[in-house]
mmCIF file of C-alpha atoms in Angstrom:
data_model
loop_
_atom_site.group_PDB
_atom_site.id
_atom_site.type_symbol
_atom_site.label_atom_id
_atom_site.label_comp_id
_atom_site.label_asym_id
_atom_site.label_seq_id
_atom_site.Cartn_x
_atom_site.Cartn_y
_atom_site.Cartn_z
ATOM 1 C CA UNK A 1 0.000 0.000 0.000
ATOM 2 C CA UNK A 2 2.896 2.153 0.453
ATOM 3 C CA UNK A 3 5.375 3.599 -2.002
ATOM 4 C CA UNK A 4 8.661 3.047 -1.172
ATOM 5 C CA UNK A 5 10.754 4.654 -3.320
ATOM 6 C CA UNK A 6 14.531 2.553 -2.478
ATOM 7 C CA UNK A 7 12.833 -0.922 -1.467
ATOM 8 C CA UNK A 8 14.427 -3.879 -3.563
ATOM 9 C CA UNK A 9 12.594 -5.732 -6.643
ATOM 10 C CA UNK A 10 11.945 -9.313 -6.154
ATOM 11 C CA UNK A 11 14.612 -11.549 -7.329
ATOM 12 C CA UNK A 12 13.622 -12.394 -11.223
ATOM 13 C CA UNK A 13 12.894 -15.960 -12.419
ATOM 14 C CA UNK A 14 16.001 -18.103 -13.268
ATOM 15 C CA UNK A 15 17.057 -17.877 -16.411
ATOM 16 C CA UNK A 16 15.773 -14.514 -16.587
ATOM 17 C CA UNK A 17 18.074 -12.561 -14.866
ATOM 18 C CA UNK A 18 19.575 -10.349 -17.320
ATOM 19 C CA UNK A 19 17.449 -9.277 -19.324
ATOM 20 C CA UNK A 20 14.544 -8.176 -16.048
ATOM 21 C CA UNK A 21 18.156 -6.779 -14.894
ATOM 22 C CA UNK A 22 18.825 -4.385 -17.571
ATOM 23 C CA UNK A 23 14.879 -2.872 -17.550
ATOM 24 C CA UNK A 24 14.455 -2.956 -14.032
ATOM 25 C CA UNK A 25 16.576 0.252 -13.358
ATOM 26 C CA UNK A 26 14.222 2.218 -16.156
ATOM 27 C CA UNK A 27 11.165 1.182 -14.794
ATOM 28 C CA UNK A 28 12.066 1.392 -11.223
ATOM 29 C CA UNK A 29 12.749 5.574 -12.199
ATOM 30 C CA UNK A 30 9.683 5.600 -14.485
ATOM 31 C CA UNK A 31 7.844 3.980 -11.291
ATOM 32 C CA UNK A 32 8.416 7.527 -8.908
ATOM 33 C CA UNK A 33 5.664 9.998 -9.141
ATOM 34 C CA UNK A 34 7.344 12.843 -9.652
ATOM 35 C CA UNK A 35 9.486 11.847 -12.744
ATOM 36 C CA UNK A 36 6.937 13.753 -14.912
ATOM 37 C CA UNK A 37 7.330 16.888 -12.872
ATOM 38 C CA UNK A 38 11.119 16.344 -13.005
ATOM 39 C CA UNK A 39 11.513 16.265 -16.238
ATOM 40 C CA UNK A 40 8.859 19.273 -16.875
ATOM 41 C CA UNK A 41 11.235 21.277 -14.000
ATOM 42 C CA UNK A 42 14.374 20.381 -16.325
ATOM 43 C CA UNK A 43 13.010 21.858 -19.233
ATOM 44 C CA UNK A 44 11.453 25.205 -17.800
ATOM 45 C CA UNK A 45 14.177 25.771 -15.708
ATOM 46 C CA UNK A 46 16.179 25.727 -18.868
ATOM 47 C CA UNK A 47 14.103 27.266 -21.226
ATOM 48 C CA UNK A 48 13.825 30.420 -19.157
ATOM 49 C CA UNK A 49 17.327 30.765 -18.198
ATOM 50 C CA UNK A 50 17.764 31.364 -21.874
ATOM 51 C CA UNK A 51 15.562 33.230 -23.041
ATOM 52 C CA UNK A 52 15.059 35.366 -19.648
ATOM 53 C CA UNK A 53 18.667 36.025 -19.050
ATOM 54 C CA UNK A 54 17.734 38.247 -16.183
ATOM 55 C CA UNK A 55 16.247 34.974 -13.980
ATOM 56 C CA UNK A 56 20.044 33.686 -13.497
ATOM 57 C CA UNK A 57 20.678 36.277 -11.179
ATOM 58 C CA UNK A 58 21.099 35.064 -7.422
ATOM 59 C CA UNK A 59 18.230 37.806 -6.348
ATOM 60 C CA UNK A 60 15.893 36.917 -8.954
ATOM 61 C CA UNK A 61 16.347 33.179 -7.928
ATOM 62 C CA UNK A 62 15.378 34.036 -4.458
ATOM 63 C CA UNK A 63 12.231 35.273 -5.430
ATOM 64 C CA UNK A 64 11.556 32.269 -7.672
ATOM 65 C CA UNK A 65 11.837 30.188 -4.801
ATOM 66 C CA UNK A 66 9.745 32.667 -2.689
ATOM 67 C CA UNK A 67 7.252 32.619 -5.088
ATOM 68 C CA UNK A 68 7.379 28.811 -5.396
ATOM 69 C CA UNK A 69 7.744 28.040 -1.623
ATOM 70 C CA UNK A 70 4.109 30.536 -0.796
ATOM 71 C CA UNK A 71 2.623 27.865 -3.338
ATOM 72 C CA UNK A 72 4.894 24.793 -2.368
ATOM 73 C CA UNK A 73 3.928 25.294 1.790
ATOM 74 C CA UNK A 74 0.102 24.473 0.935
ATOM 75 C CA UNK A 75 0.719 22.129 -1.497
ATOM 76 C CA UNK A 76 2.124 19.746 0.675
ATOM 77 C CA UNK A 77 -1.246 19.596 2.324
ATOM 78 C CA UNK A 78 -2.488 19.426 -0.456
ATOM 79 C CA UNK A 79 -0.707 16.581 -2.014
ATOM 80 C CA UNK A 80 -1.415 14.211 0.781
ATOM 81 C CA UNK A 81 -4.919 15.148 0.854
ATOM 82 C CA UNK A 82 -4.895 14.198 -3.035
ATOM 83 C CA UNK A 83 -2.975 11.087 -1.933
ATOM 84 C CA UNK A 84 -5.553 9.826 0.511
ATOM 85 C CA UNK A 85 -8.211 10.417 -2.511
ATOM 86 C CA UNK A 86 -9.578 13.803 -1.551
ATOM 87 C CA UNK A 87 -10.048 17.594 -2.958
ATOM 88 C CA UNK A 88 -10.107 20.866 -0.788
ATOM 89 C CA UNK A 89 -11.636 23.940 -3.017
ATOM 90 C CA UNK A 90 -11.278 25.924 0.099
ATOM 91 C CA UNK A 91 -7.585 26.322 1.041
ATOM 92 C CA UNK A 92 -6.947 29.117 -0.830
ATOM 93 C CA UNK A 93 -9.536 31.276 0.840
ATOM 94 C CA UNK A 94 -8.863 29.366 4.116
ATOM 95 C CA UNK A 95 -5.129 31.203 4.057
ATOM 96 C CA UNK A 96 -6.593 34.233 4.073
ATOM 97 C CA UNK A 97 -9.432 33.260 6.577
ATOM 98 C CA UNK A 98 -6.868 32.375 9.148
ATOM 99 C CA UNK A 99 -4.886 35.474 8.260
ATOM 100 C CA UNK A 100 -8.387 38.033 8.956
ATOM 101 C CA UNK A 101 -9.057 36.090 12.205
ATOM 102 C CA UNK A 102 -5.277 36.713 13.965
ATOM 103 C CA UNK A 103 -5.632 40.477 12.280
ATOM 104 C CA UNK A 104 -8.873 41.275 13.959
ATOM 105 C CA UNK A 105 -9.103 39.306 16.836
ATOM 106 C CA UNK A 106 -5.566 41.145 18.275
ATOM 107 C CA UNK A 107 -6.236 44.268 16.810
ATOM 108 C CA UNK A 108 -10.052 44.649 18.288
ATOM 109 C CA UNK A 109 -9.152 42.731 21.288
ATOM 110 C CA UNK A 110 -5.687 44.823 22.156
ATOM 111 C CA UNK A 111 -3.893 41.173 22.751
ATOM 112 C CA UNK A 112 -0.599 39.935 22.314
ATOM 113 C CA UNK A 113 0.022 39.067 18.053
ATOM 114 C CA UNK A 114 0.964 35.501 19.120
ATOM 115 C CA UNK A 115 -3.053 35.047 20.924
ATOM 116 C CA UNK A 116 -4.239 35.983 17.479
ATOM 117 C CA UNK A 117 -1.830 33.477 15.868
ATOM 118 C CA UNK A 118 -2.937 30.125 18.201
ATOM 119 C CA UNK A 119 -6.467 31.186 17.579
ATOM 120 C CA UNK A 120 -6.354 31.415 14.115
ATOM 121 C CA UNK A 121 -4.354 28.040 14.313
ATOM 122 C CA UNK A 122 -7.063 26.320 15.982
ATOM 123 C CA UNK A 123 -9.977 27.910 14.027
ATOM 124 C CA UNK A 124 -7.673 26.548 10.853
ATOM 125 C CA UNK A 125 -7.323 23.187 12.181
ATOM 126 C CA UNK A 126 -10.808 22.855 12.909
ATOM 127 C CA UNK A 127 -12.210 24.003 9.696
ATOM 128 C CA UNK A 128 -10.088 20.858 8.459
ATOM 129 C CA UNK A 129 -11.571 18.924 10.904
ATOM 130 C CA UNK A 130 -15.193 19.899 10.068
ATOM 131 C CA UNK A 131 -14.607 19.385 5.951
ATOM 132 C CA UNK A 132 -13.784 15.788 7.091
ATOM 133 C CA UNK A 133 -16.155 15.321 9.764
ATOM 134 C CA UNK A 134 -18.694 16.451 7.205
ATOM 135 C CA UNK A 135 -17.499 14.256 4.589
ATOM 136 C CA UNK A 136 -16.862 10.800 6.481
ATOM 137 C CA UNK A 137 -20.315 11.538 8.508
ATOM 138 C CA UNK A 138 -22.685 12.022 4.801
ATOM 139 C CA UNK A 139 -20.588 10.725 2.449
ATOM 140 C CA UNK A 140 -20.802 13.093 0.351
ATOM 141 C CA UNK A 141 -18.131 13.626 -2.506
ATOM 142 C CA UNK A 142 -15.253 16.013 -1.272
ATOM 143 C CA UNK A 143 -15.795 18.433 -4.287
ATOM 144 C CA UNK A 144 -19.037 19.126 -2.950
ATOM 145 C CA UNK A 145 -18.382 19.182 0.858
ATOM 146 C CA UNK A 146 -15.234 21.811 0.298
ATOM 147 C CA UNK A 147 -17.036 23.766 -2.426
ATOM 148 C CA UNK A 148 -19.784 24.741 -0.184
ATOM 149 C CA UNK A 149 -16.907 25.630 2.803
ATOM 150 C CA UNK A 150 -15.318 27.720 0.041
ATOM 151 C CA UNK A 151 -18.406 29.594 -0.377
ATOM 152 C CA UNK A 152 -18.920 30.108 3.151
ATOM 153 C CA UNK A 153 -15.535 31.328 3.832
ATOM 154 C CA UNK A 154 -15.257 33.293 0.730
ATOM 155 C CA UNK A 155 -18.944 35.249 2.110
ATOM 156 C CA UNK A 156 -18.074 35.551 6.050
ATOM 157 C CA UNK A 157 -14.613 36.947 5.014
ATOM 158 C CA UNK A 158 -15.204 39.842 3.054
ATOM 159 C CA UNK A 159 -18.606 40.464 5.025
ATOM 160 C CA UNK A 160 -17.309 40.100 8.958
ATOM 161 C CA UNK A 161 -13.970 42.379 7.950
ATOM 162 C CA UNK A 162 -16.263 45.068 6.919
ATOM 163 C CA UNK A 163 -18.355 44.781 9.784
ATOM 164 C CA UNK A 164 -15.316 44.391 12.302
ATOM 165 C CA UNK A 165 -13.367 46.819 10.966
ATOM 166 C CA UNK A 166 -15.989 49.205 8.509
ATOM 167 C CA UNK A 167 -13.382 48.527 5.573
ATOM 168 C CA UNK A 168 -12.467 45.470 3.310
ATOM 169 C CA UNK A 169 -8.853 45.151 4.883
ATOM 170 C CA UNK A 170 -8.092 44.785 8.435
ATOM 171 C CA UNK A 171 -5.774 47.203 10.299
ATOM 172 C CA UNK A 172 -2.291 47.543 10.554
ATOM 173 C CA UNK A 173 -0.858 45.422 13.545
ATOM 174 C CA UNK A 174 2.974 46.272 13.039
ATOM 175 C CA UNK A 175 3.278 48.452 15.876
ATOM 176 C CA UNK A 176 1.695 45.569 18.342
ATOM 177 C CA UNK A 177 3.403 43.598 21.444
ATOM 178 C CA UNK A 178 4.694 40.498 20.039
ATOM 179 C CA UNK A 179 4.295 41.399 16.157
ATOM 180 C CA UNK A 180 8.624 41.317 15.923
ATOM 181 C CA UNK A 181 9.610 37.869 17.014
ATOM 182 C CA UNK A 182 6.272 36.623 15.051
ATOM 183 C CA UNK A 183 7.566 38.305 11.987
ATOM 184 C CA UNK A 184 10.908 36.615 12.503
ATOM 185 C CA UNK A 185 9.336 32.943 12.773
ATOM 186 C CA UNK A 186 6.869 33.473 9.439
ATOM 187 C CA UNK A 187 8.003 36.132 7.146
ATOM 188 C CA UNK A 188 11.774 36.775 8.168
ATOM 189 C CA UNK A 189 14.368 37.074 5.590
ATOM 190 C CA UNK A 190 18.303 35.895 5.858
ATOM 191 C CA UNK A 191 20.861 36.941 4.034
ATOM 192 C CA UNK A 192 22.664 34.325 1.705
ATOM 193 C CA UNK A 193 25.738 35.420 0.373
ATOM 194 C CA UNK A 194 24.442 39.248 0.099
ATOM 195 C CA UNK A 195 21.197 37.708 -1.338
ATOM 196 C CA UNK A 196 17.858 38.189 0.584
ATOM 197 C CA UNK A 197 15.856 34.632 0.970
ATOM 198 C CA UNK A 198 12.671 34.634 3.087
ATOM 199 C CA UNK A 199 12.912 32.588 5.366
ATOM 200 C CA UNK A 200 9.312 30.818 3.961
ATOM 201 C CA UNK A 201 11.600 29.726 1.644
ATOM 202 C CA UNK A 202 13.384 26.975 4.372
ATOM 203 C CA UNK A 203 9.807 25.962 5.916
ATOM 204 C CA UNK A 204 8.799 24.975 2.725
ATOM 205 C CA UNK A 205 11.593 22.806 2.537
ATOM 206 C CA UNK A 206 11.403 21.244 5.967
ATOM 207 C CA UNK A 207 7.526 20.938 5.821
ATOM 208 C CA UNK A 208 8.525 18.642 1.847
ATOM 209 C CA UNK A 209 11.188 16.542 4.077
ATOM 210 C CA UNK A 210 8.710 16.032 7.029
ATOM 211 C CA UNK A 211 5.609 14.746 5.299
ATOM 212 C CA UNK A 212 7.832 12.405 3.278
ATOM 213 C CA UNK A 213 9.101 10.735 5.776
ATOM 214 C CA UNK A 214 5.813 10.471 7.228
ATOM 215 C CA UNK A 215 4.085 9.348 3.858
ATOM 216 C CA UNK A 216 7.051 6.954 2.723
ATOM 217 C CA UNK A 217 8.559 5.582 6.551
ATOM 218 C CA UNK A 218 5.616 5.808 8.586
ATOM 219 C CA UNK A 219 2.537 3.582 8.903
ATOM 220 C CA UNK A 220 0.731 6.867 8.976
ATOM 221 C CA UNK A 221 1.891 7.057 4.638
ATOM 222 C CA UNK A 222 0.801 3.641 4.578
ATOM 223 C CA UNK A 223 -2.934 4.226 5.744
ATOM 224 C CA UNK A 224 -2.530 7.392 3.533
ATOM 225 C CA UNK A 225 -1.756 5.109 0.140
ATOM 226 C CA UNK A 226 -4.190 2.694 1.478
ATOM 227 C CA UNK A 227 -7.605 4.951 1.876
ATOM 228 C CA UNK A 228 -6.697 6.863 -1.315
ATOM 229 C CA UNK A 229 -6.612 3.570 -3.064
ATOM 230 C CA UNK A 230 -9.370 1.373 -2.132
ATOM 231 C CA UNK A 231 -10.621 2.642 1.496
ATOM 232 C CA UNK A 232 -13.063 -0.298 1.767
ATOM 233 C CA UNK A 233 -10.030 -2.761 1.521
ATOM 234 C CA UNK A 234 -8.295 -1.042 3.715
ATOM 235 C CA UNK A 235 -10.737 -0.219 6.586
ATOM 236 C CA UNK A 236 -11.126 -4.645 6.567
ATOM 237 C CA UNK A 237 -7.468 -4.820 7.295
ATOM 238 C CA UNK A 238 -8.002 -2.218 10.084
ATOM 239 C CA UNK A 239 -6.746 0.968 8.693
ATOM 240 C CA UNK A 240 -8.561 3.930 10.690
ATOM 241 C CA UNK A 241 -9.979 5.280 7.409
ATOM 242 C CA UNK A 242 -12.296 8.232 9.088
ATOM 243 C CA UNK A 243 -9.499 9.478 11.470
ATOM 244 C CA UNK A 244 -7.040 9.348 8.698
ATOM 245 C CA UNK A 245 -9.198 11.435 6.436
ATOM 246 C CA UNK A 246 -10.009 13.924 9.209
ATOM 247 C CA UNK A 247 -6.365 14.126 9.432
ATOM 248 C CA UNK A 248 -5.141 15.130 5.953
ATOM 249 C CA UNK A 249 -8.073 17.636 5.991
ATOM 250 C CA UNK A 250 -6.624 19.119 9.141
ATOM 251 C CA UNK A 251 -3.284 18.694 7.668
ATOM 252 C CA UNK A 252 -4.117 21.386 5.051
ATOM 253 C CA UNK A 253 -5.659 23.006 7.726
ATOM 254 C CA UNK A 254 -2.810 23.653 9.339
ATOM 255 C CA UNK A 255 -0.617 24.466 6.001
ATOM 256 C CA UNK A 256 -3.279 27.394 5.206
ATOM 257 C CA UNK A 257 -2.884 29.084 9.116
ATOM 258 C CA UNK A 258 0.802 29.388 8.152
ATOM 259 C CA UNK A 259 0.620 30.812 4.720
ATOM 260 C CA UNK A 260 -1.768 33.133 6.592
ATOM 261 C CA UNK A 261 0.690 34.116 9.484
ATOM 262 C CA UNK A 262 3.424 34.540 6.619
ATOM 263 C CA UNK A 263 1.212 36.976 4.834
ATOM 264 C CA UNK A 264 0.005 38.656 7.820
ATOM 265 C CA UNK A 265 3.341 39.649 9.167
ATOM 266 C CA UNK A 266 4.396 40.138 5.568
ATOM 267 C CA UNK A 267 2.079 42.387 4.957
ATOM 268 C CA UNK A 268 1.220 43.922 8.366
ATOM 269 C CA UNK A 269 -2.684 43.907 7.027
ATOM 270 C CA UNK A 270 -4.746 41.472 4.889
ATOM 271 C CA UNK A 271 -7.693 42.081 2.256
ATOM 272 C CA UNK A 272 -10.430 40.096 2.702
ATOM 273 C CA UNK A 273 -10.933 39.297 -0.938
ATOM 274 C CA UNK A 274 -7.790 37.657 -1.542
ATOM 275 C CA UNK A 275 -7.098 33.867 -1.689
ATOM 276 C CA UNK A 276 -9.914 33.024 -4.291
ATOM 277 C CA UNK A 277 -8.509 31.273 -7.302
ATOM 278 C CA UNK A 278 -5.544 29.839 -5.186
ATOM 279 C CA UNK A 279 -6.803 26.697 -4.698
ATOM 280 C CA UNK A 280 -6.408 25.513 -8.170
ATOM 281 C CA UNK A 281 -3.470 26.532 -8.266
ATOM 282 C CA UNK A 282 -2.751 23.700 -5.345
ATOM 283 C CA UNK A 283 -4.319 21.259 -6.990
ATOM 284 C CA UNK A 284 -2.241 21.881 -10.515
ATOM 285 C CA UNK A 285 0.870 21.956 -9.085
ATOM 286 C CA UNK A 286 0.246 18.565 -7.268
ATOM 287 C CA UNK A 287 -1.315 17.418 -10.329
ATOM 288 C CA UNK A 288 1.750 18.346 -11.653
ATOM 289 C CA UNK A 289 3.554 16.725 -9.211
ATOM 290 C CA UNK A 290 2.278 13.065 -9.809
ATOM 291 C CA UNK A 291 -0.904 12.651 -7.749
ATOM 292 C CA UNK A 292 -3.556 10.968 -9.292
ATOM 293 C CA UNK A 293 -7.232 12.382 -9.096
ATOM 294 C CA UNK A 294 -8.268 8.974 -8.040
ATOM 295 C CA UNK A 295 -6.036 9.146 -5.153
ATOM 296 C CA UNK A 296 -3.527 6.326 -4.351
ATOM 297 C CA UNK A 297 -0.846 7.540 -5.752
ATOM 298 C CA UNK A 298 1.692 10.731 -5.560
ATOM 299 C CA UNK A 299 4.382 12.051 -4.055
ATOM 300 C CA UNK A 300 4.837 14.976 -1.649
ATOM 301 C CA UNK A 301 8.308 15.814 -3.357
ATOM 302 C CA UNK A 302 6.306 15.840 -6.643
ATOM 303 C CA UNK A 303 3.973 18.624 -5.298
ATOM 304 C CA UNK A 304 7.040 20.548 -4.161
ATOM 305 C CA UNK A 305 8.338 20.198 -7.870
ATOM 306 C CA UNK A 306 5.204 21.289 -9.292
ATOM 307 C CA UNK A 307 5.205 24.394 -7.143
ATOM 308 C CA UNK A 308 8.618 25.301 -8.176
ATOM 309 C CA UNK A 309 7.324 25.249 -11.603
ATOM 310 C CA UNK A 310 4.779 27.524 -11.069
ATOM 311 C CA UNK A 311 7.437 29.967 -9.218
ATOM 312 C CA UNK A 312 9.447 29.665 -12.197
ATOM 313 C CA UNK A 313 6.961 30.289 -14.549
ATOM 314 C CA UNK A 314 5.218 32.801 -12.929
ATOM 315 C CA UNK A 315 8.589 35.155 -12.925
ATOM 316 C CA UNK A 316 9.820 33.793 -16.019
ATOM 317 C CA UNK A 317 7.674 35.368 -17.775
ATOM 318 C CA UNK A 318 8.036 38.983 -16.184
ATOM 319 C CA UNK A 319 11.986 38.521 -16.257
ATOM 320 C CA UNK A 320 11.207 37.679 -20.572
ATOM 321 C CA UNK A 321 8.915 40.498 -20.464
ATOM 322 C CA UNK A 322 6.241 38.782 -22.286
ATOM 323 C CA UNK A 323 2.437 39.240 -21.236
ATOM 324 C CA UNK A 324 1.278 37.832 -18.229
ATOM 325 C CA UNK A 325 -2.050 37.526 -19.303
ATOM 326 C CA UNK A 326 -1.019 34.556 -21.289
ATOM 327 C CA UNK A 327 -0.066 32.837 -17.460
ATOM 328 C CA UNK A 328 -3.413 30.955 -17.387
ATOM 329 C CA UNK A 329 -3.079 29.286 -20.566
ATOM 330 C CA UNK A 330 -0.234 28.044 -19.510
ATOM 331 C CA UNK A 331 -1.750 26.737 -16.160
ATOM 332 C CA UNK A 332 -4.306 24.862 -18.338
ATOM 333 C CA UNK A 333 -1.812 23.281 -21.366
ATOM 334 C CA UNK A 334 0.141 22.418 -17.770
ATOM 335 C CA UNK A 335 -2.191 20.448 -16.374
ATOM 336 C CA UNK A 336 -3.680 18.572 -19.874
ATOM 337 C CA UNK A 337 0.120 17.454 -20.291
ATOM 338 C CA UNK A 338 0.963 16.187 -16.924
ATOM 339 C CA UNK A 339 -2.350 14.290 -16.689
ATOM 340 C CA UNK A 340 -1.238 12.553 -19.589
ATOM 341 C CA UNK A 341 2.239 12.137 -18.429
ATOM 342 C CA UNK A 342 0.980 10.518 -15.013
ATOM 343 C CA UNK A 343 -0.919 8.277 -17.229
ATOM 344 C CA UNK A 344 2.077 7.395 -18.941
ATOM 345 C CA UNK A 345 4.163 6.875 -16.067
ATOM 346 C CA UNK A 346 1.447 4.930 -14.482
ATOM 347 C CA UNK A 347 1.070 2.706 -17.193
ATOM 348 C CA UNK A 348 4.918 1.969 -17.852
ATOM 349 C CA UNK A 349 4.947 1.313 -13.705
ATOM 350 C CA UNK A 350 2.120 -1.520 -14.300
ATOM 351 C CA UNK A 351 4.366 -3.168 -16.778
ATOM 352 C CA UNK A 352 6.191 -5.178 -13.768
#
């Protein structure tokens, strides 16, 4: 049920040996999710350092991986949630949910920036938990279930800021007890060789390595593979399939509070219309990435691939100076050719 990604073949037939030896090594790479993504990183990465000569430069690399790691960070919630054979249509407005409700509840309130930042984390967490409450309790189809949260937090956004605060954004927090060393966790910067990373750029990185290990070393990855791939085969083996799915839902829960906190202290102020659209974008990259729609299959270093594309993409064409307008179209050709990629992939992996 699990993918693991260095375990050895079986020993081939006798008499057989060579020739399973020689194609074993090919199919064994073709077998890895993410070899679509790879590949797809390969060639943007290259295409744009020639024709956008401007993108080699160490600052303009920094904020391709900013760009890439503000995507990446929810995508690995995002990935495992596609993994375990489930959608969420409201994490991008969710980030921005999470960012209102630290905003507002320490500026109205007069508290401490890091009160507003555990509330917001458990208000996050436990919109995750009620998507998959919701969706183990009726089984109704995760599209639906996350669609209608979407709407909902789309709606009480936009209409409790203006109520709260009379305007669409909240108010400026920067000069609040607390709001330094909470800057310095989420949306620090540190200097690299004269070159400014944000420091979003490292959790990103740690958050890829983390749910890895979990998915690919734990028997938490393996209950992940398993309800993503047939759940009712996998709760008679005893798999906890409800708790798990609870789980990935609060997973991107918890993914969305810290985009939020990064943007918050980022930004010192939010807009309450901002996050809608975003969610797509989560579900391309880990599209992208190698998880399957069905579920059942993927990779959270895939997902991280996918959103580096996206980063690269995204300022690749600024840095080329062509028009960003055609960005979408891109998005869409994007996802139409790593579908069929995955189904490529997939299909040479079955060949064993």
């Amino acid at each position: 049920m699990s993918q693991t990604l260095d375990a050895p073949l079986a020993p081939p037939p006798a008499g057989d040996r060579s020739r399973v030896g020689r194609r074993s090594p090919l199919r064994r790479f073709l077998g890895r999710p993410e070899v679509g993504s790879l590949i797809g990183a390969v060639v943007v990465i290259v295409f744009f350092f020639l024709t956008a000569p401007t993108i080699r430069h160490a600052d303009s690399i920094a904020t391709v991986l900013y760009g890439s790691a503000t995507l990446g960070v929810v995508t690995v919630g995002v990935s495992l949630l596609m993994i375990g054979g489930e959608f969420d249509l409201s994490a991008g407005v969710a980030v921005i949910t999470s960012s209102l409700t630290a905003s507002m509840f320490d500026y109205q309130l007069g508290t401490n920036v890091w009160v507003g930042v555990l509330v917001a984390l458990l208000f996050s967490v436990g919109i995750g938990a009620f998507n998959g409450w919701l969706l183990v309790r009726t089984g109704l189809p995760s599209f639906l279930v996350t669609l209608g949260t979407f709407l909902i937090l789309q709606g009480v956004n936009l209409a409790v800021t203006r109520l709260v605060t009379g305007n669409v954004a909240t108010n400026d927090i920067s000069d609040m007890a607390g709001f330094n060393s909470a800057k310095a966790m989420f949306a620090a910067t540190v200097d690299i060789g004269g070159t400014a990373v944000n420091v979003v750029v490292f959790w990103w990185i740690a958050f890829v390595a983390i749910s890895s290990w979990i998915l690919l070393r734990t028997k938490v990855g393996n209950w992940i593979f398993a309800v993503g791939g047939k759940k009712d085969s996998a709760r008679a083996v005893g798999v906890p399939v409800k708790q798990t799915k609870i789980g990935l839902f609060m997973a991107v829960g918890f993914v969305a509070w810290f985009v939020g906190m990064h943007q918050l202290f980022l930004f010192n102020t939010v807009q309450s219309g901002e996050g809608v659209g975003n969610e797509l974008l989560y579900i391309v990259a880990a599209v992208v990435g190698g998880c399957l729609l069905t579920g059942g299959y993927g990779s959270v270093t895939g997902g991280a691939i996918g959103a580096l594309i996206f980063g690269v993409v995204t300022q690749g064409v600024v840095y080329a100076g062509w028009n960003p307008d055609w960005f979408k179209a891109f998005v869409g050709v994007m996802l139409l050719l790593a579908t069929l990629v995955n189904m490529y992939v997939r299909f040479q992996a079955n060949r064993r």
